[in-house]
Amino acid sequence: MSDALDRNALILDDSEVAITTNGNTVVLTGHVRTRAEHDAVIAVAWMAPGVYDVRDDLYITG
């Protein structure tokens, strides 16, 4: 899933997103600059195979 985020043009270099899993739950921590980046990260997390839940612990810095 990290590769998918790297390919997404909305995610800028100074954003830091950590991705962990707990069973079928994806946990997102760190920061992004904009609401658009936030929404893109959430969308990518939901697209991963086998994901039943996404825990959003991201914060927006911009």
Short mmCIF file of N, CA, C and O in Angstrom, two decimals:
data_model
loop_
_atom_site.label_atom_id
_atom_site.label_comp_id
_atom_site.label_asym_id
_atom_site.label_seq_id
_atom_site.Cartn_x
_atom_site.Cartn_y
_atom_site.Cartn_z
N MET A 1 0.82 -1.19 0.00
CA MET A 1 0.00 0.00 0.00
C MET A 1 0.86 1.25 0.00
O MET A 1 0.46 2.26 -0.55
N SER A 2 2.04 1.20 0.59
CA SER A 2 2.93 2.36 0.58
C SER A 2 3.30 2.74 -0.84
O SER A 2 3.41 3.93 -1.16
N ASP A 3 3.49 1.75 -1.71
CA ASP A 3 3.81 2.05 -3.11
C ASP A 3 2.67 2.81 -3.79
O ASP A 3 2.91 3.71 -4.58
N ALA A 4 1.44 2.44 -3.46
CA ALA A 4 0.30 3.14 -4.04
C ALA A 4 0.28 4.60 -3.60
O ALA A 4 -0.03 5.49 -4.39
N LEU A 5 0.62 4.86 -2.36
CA LEU A 5 0.69 6.26 -1.89
C LEU A 5 1.80 7.02 -2.60
O LEU A 5 1.64 8.18 -2.95
N ASP A 6 2.94 6.37 -2.80
CA ASP A 6 4.05 7.02 -3.48
C ASP A 6 3.69 7.40 -4.92
O ASP A 6 4.15 8.41 -5.43
N ARG A 7 2.87 6.58 -5.56
CA ARG A 7 2.48 6.85 -6.95
C ARG A 7 1.43 7.95 -7.05
O ARG A 7 1.22 8.53 -8.10
N ASN A 8 0.73 8.26 -5.95
CA ASN A 8 -0.35 9.23 -5.98
C ASN A 8 0.23 10.64 -5.98
O ASN A 8 0.91 11.05 -5.06
N ALA A 9 -0.09 11.40 -7.01
CA ALA A 9 0.48 12.74 -7.18
C ALA A 9 0.03 13.72 -6.10
O ALA A 9 0.64 14.77 -5.93
N LEU A 10 -1.02 13.42 -5.37
CA LEU A 10 -1.50 14.34 -4.34
C LEU A 10 -0.68 14.29 -3.06
O LEU A 10 -0.78 15.17 -2.21
N ILE A 11 0.12 13.25 -2.89
CA ILE A 11 0.89 13.09 -1.67
C ILE A 11 2.27 13.70 -1.88
O ILE A 11 3.08 13.19 -2.63
N LEU A 12 2.55 14.79 -1.19
CA LEU A 12 3.80 15.52 -1.37
C LEU A 12 4.89 14.94 -0.47
O LEU A 12 4.62 14.24 0.50
N ASP A 13 6.13 15.26 -0.81
CA ASP A 13 7.28 14.69 -0.11
C ASP A 13 7.33 15.02 1.37
O ASP A 13 7.86 14.25 2.16
N ASP A 14 6.78 16.16 1.79
CA ASP A 14 6.89 16.53 3.19
C ASP A 14 5.75 15.98 4.05
O ASP A 14 5.66 16.27 5.23
N SER A 15 4.89 15.18 3.47
CA SER A 15 3.88 14.47 4.24
C SER A 15 4.49 13.19 4.77
O SER A 15 5.31 12.55 4.10
N GLU A 16 4.11 12.81 5.97
CA GLU A 16 4.61 11.57 6.56
C GLU A 16 3.42 10.73 7.00
O GLU A 16 2.69 11.12 7.91
N VAL A 17 3.26 9.60 6.34
CA VAL A 17 2.17 8.71 6.66
C VAL A 17 2.75 7.34 6.99
O VAL A 17 3.51 6.78 6.20
N ALA A 18 2.41 6.84 8.16
CA ALA A 18 2.81 5.48 8.56
C ALA A 18 1.58 4.59 8.44
O ALA A 18 0.48 4.96 8.85
N ILE A 19 1.80 3.41 7.87
CA ILE A 19 0.71 2.47 7.63
C ILE A 19 1.02 1.19 8.39
O ILE A 19 2.07 0.58 8.20
N THR A 20 0.10 0.80 9.25
CA THR A 20 0.23 -0.48 9.94
C THR A 20 -1.08 -1.23 9.78
O THR A 20 -2.11 -0.64 9.42
N THR A 21 -1.04 -2.53 10.00
CA THR A 21 -2.25 -3.32 9.94
C THR A 21 -2.43 -4.09 11.23
O THR A 21 -1.46 -4.44 11.91
N ASN A 22 -3.67 -4.33 11.54
CA ASN A 22 -4.04 -5.15 12.68
C ASN A 22 -5.18 -6.03 12.20
O ASN A 22 -6.33 -5.59 12.18
N GLY A 23 -4.85 -7.24 11.75
CA GLY A 23 -5.86 -8.08 11.12
C GLY A 23 -6.30 -7.45 9.81
O GLY A 23 -5.47 -7.16 8.95
N ASN A 24 -7.59 -7.21 9.67
CA ASN A 24 -8.12 -6.60 8.46
C ASN A 24 -8.34 -5.10 8.60
O ASN A 24 -9.04 -4.48 7.81
N THR A 25 -7.71 -4.51 9.63
CA THR A 25 -7.81 -3.07 9.86
C THR A 25 -6.50 -2.39 9.49
O THR A 25 -5.43 -2.84 9.89
N VAL A 26 -6.60 -1.33 8.72
CA VAL A 26 -5.45 -0.51 8.37
C VAL A 26 -5.45 0.68 9.32
O VAL A 26 -6.48 1.33 9.52
N VAL A 27 -4.29 0.97 9.91
CA VAL A 27 -4.15 2.10 10.83
C VAL A 27 -3.22 3.11 10.17
O VAL A 27 -2.08 2.78 9.83
N LEU A 28 -3.71 4.33 10.00
CA LEU A 28 -2.94 5.40 9.36
C LEU A 28 -2.57 6.43 10.42
O LEU A 28 -3.44 6.96 11.12
N THR A 29 -1.27 6.71 10.55
CA THR A 29 -0.80 7.73 11.48
C THR A 29 0.14 8.66 10.75
O THR A 29 0.65 8.35 9.69
N GLY A 30 0.38 9.82 11.34
CA GLY A 30 1.29 10.80 10.75
C GLY A 30 0.56 12.05 10.33
O GLY A 30 -0.51 12.37 10.87
N HIS A 31 1.14 12.74 9.35
CA HIS A 31 0.52 13.99 8.92
C HIS A 31 0.57 14.16 7.41
O HIS A 31 1.43 13.62 6.74
N VAL A 32 -0.41 14.90 6.92
CA VAL A 32 -0.50 15.31 5.52
C VAL A 32 -0.73 16.81 5.51
O VAL A 32 -1.11 17.40 6.53
N ARG A 33 -0.50 17.43 4.37
CA ARG A 33 -0.62 18.89 4.31
C ARG A 33 -2.03 19.39 4.06
O ARG A 33 -2.41 20.45 4.53
N THR A 34 -2.82 18.65 3.29
CA THR A 34 -4.13 19.17 2.89
C THR A 34 -5.22 18.12 3.08
O THR A 34 -4.95 16.94 3.23
N ARG A 35 -6.47 18.59 3.02
CA ARG A 35 -7.62 17.69 3.08
C ARG A 35 -7.61 16.75 1.86
O ARG A 35 -7.96 15.58 1.98
N ALA A 36 -7.18 17.24 0.70
CA ALA A 36 -7.12 16.39 -0.49
C ALA A 36 -6.13 15.24 -0.30
O ALA A 36 -6.42 14.10 -0.68
N GLU A 37 -4.97 15.53 0.30
CA GLU A 37 -4.01 14.47 0.59
C GLU A 37 -4.62 13.47 1.57
O GLU A 37 -4.49 12.25 1.39
N HIS A 38 -5.27 13.97 2.60
CA HIS A 38 -5.92 13.11 3.59
C HIS A 38 -6.91 12.17 2.91
O HIS A 38 -6.88 10.96 3.12
N ASP A 39 -7.78 12.73 2.09
CA ASP A 39 -8.80 11.93 1.44
C ASP A 39 -8.19 10.91 0.49
O ASP A 39 -8.69 9.78 0.38
N ALA A 40 -7.10 11.27 -0.18
CA ALA A 40 -6.42 10.34 -1.09
C ALA A 40 -5.82 9.17 -0.32
O ALA A 40 -5.91 8.01 -0.75
N VAL A 41 -5.22 9.44 0.83
CA VAL A 41 -4.63 8.38 1.65
C VAL A 41 -5.72 7.42 2.13
O VAL A 41 -5.57 6.20 2.07
N ILE A 42 -6.83 7.97 2.59
CA ILE A 42 -7.94 7.14 3.06
C ILE A 42 -8.47 6.27 1.92
O ILE A 42 -8.71 5.07 2.09
N ALA A 43 -8.63 6.85 0.74
CA ALA A 43 -9.14 6.10 -0.41
C ALA A 43 -8.21 4.95 -0.78
O ALA A 43 -8.66 3.84 -1.07
N VAL A 44 -6.91 5.21 -0.78
CA VAL A 44 -5.94 4.15 -1.10
C VAL A 44 -6.01 3.04 -0.06
O VAL A 44 -5.96 1.86 -0.40
N ALA A 45 -6.15 3.39 1.20
CA ALA A 45 -6.24 2.38 2.25
C ALA A 45 -7.46 1.47 2.03
O ALA A 45 -7.36 0.25 2.16
N TRP A 46 -8.59 2.05 1.68
CA TRP A 46 -9.79 1.26 1.45
C TRP A 46 -9.67 0.37 0.22
O TRP A 46 -10.36 -0.66 0.14
N MET A 47 -8.84 0.72 -0.73
CA MET A 47 -8.70 -0.08 -1.96
C MET A 47 -7.82 -1.32 -1.77
O MET A 47 -7.83 -2.20 -2.61
N ALA A 48 -7.10 -1.40 -0.67
CA ALA A 48 -6.22 -2.55 -0.45
C ALA A 48 -7.07 -3.82 -0.25
O ALA A 48 -8.12 -3.76 0.41
N PRO A 49 -6.62 -4.92 -0.81
CA PRO A 49 -7.39 -6.17 -0.67
C PRO A 49 -7.54 -6.61 0.79
O PRO A 49 -6.59 -6.51 1.56
N GLY A 50 -8.72 -7.06 1.16
CA GLY A 50 -8.95 -7.61 2.48
C GLY A 50 -9.18 -6.61 3.59
O GLY A 50 -9.30 -6.99 4.74
N VAL A 51 -9.26 -5.33 3.27
CA VAL A 51 -9.46 -4.30 4.29
C VAL A 51 -10.94 -4.20 4.65
O VAL A 51 -11.79 -4.03 3.78
N TYR A 52 -11.23 -4.33 5.94
CA TYR A 52 -12.60 -4.20 6.44
C TYR A 52 -12.80 -2.92 7.24
O TYR A 52 -13.94 -2.52 7.49
N ASP A 53 -11.70 -2.31 7.68
CA ASP A 53 -11.81 -1.10 8.48
C ASP A 53 -10.54 -0.27 8.29
O ASP A 53 -9.46 -0.82 8.10
N VAL A 54 -10.68 1.05 8.33
CA VAL A 54 -9.55 1.97 8.26
C VAL A 54 -9.64 2.89 9.47
O VAL A 54 -10.65 3.57 9.67
N ARG A 55 -8.60 2.88 10.29
CA ARG A 55 -8.54 3.79 11.44
C ARG A 55 -7.71 5.00 11.04
O ARG A 55 -6.53 4.89 10.70
N ASP A 56 -8.32 6.15 11.08
CA ASP A 56 -7.72 7.40 10.62
C ASP A 56 -7.16 8.17 11.81
O ASP A 56 -7.91 8.82 12.53
N ASP A 57 -5.84 8.08 12.02
CA ASP A 57 -5.18 8.85 13.05
C ASP A 57 -4.25 9.90 12.41
O ASP A 57 -3.24 10.29 13.00
N LEU A 58 -4.59 10.34 11.21
CA LEU A 58 -3.82 11.36 10.50
C LEU A 58 -4.23 12.74 10.98
O LEU A 58 -5.35 12.96 11.40
N TYR A 59 -3.29 13.68 10.90
CA TYR A 59 -3.65 15.06 11.12
C TYR A 59 -3.17 15.92 9.95
O TYR A 59 -2.23 15.57 9.27
N ILE A 60 -3.88 16.99 9.73
CA ILE A 60 -3.62 17.88 8.59
C ILE A 60 -2.85 19.08 9.10
O ILE A 60 -3.30 19.76 10.03
N THR A 61 -1.71 19.35 8.48
CA THR A 61 -0.84 20.42 8.96
C THR A 61 -1.04 21.74 8.23
O THR A 61 -0.62 22.78 8.71
N GLY A 62 -1.64 21.72 7.05
CA GLY A 62 -1.76 22.93 6.25
C GLY A 62 -3.07 23.50 6.37
O GLY A 62 -3.73 24.33 6.49
#
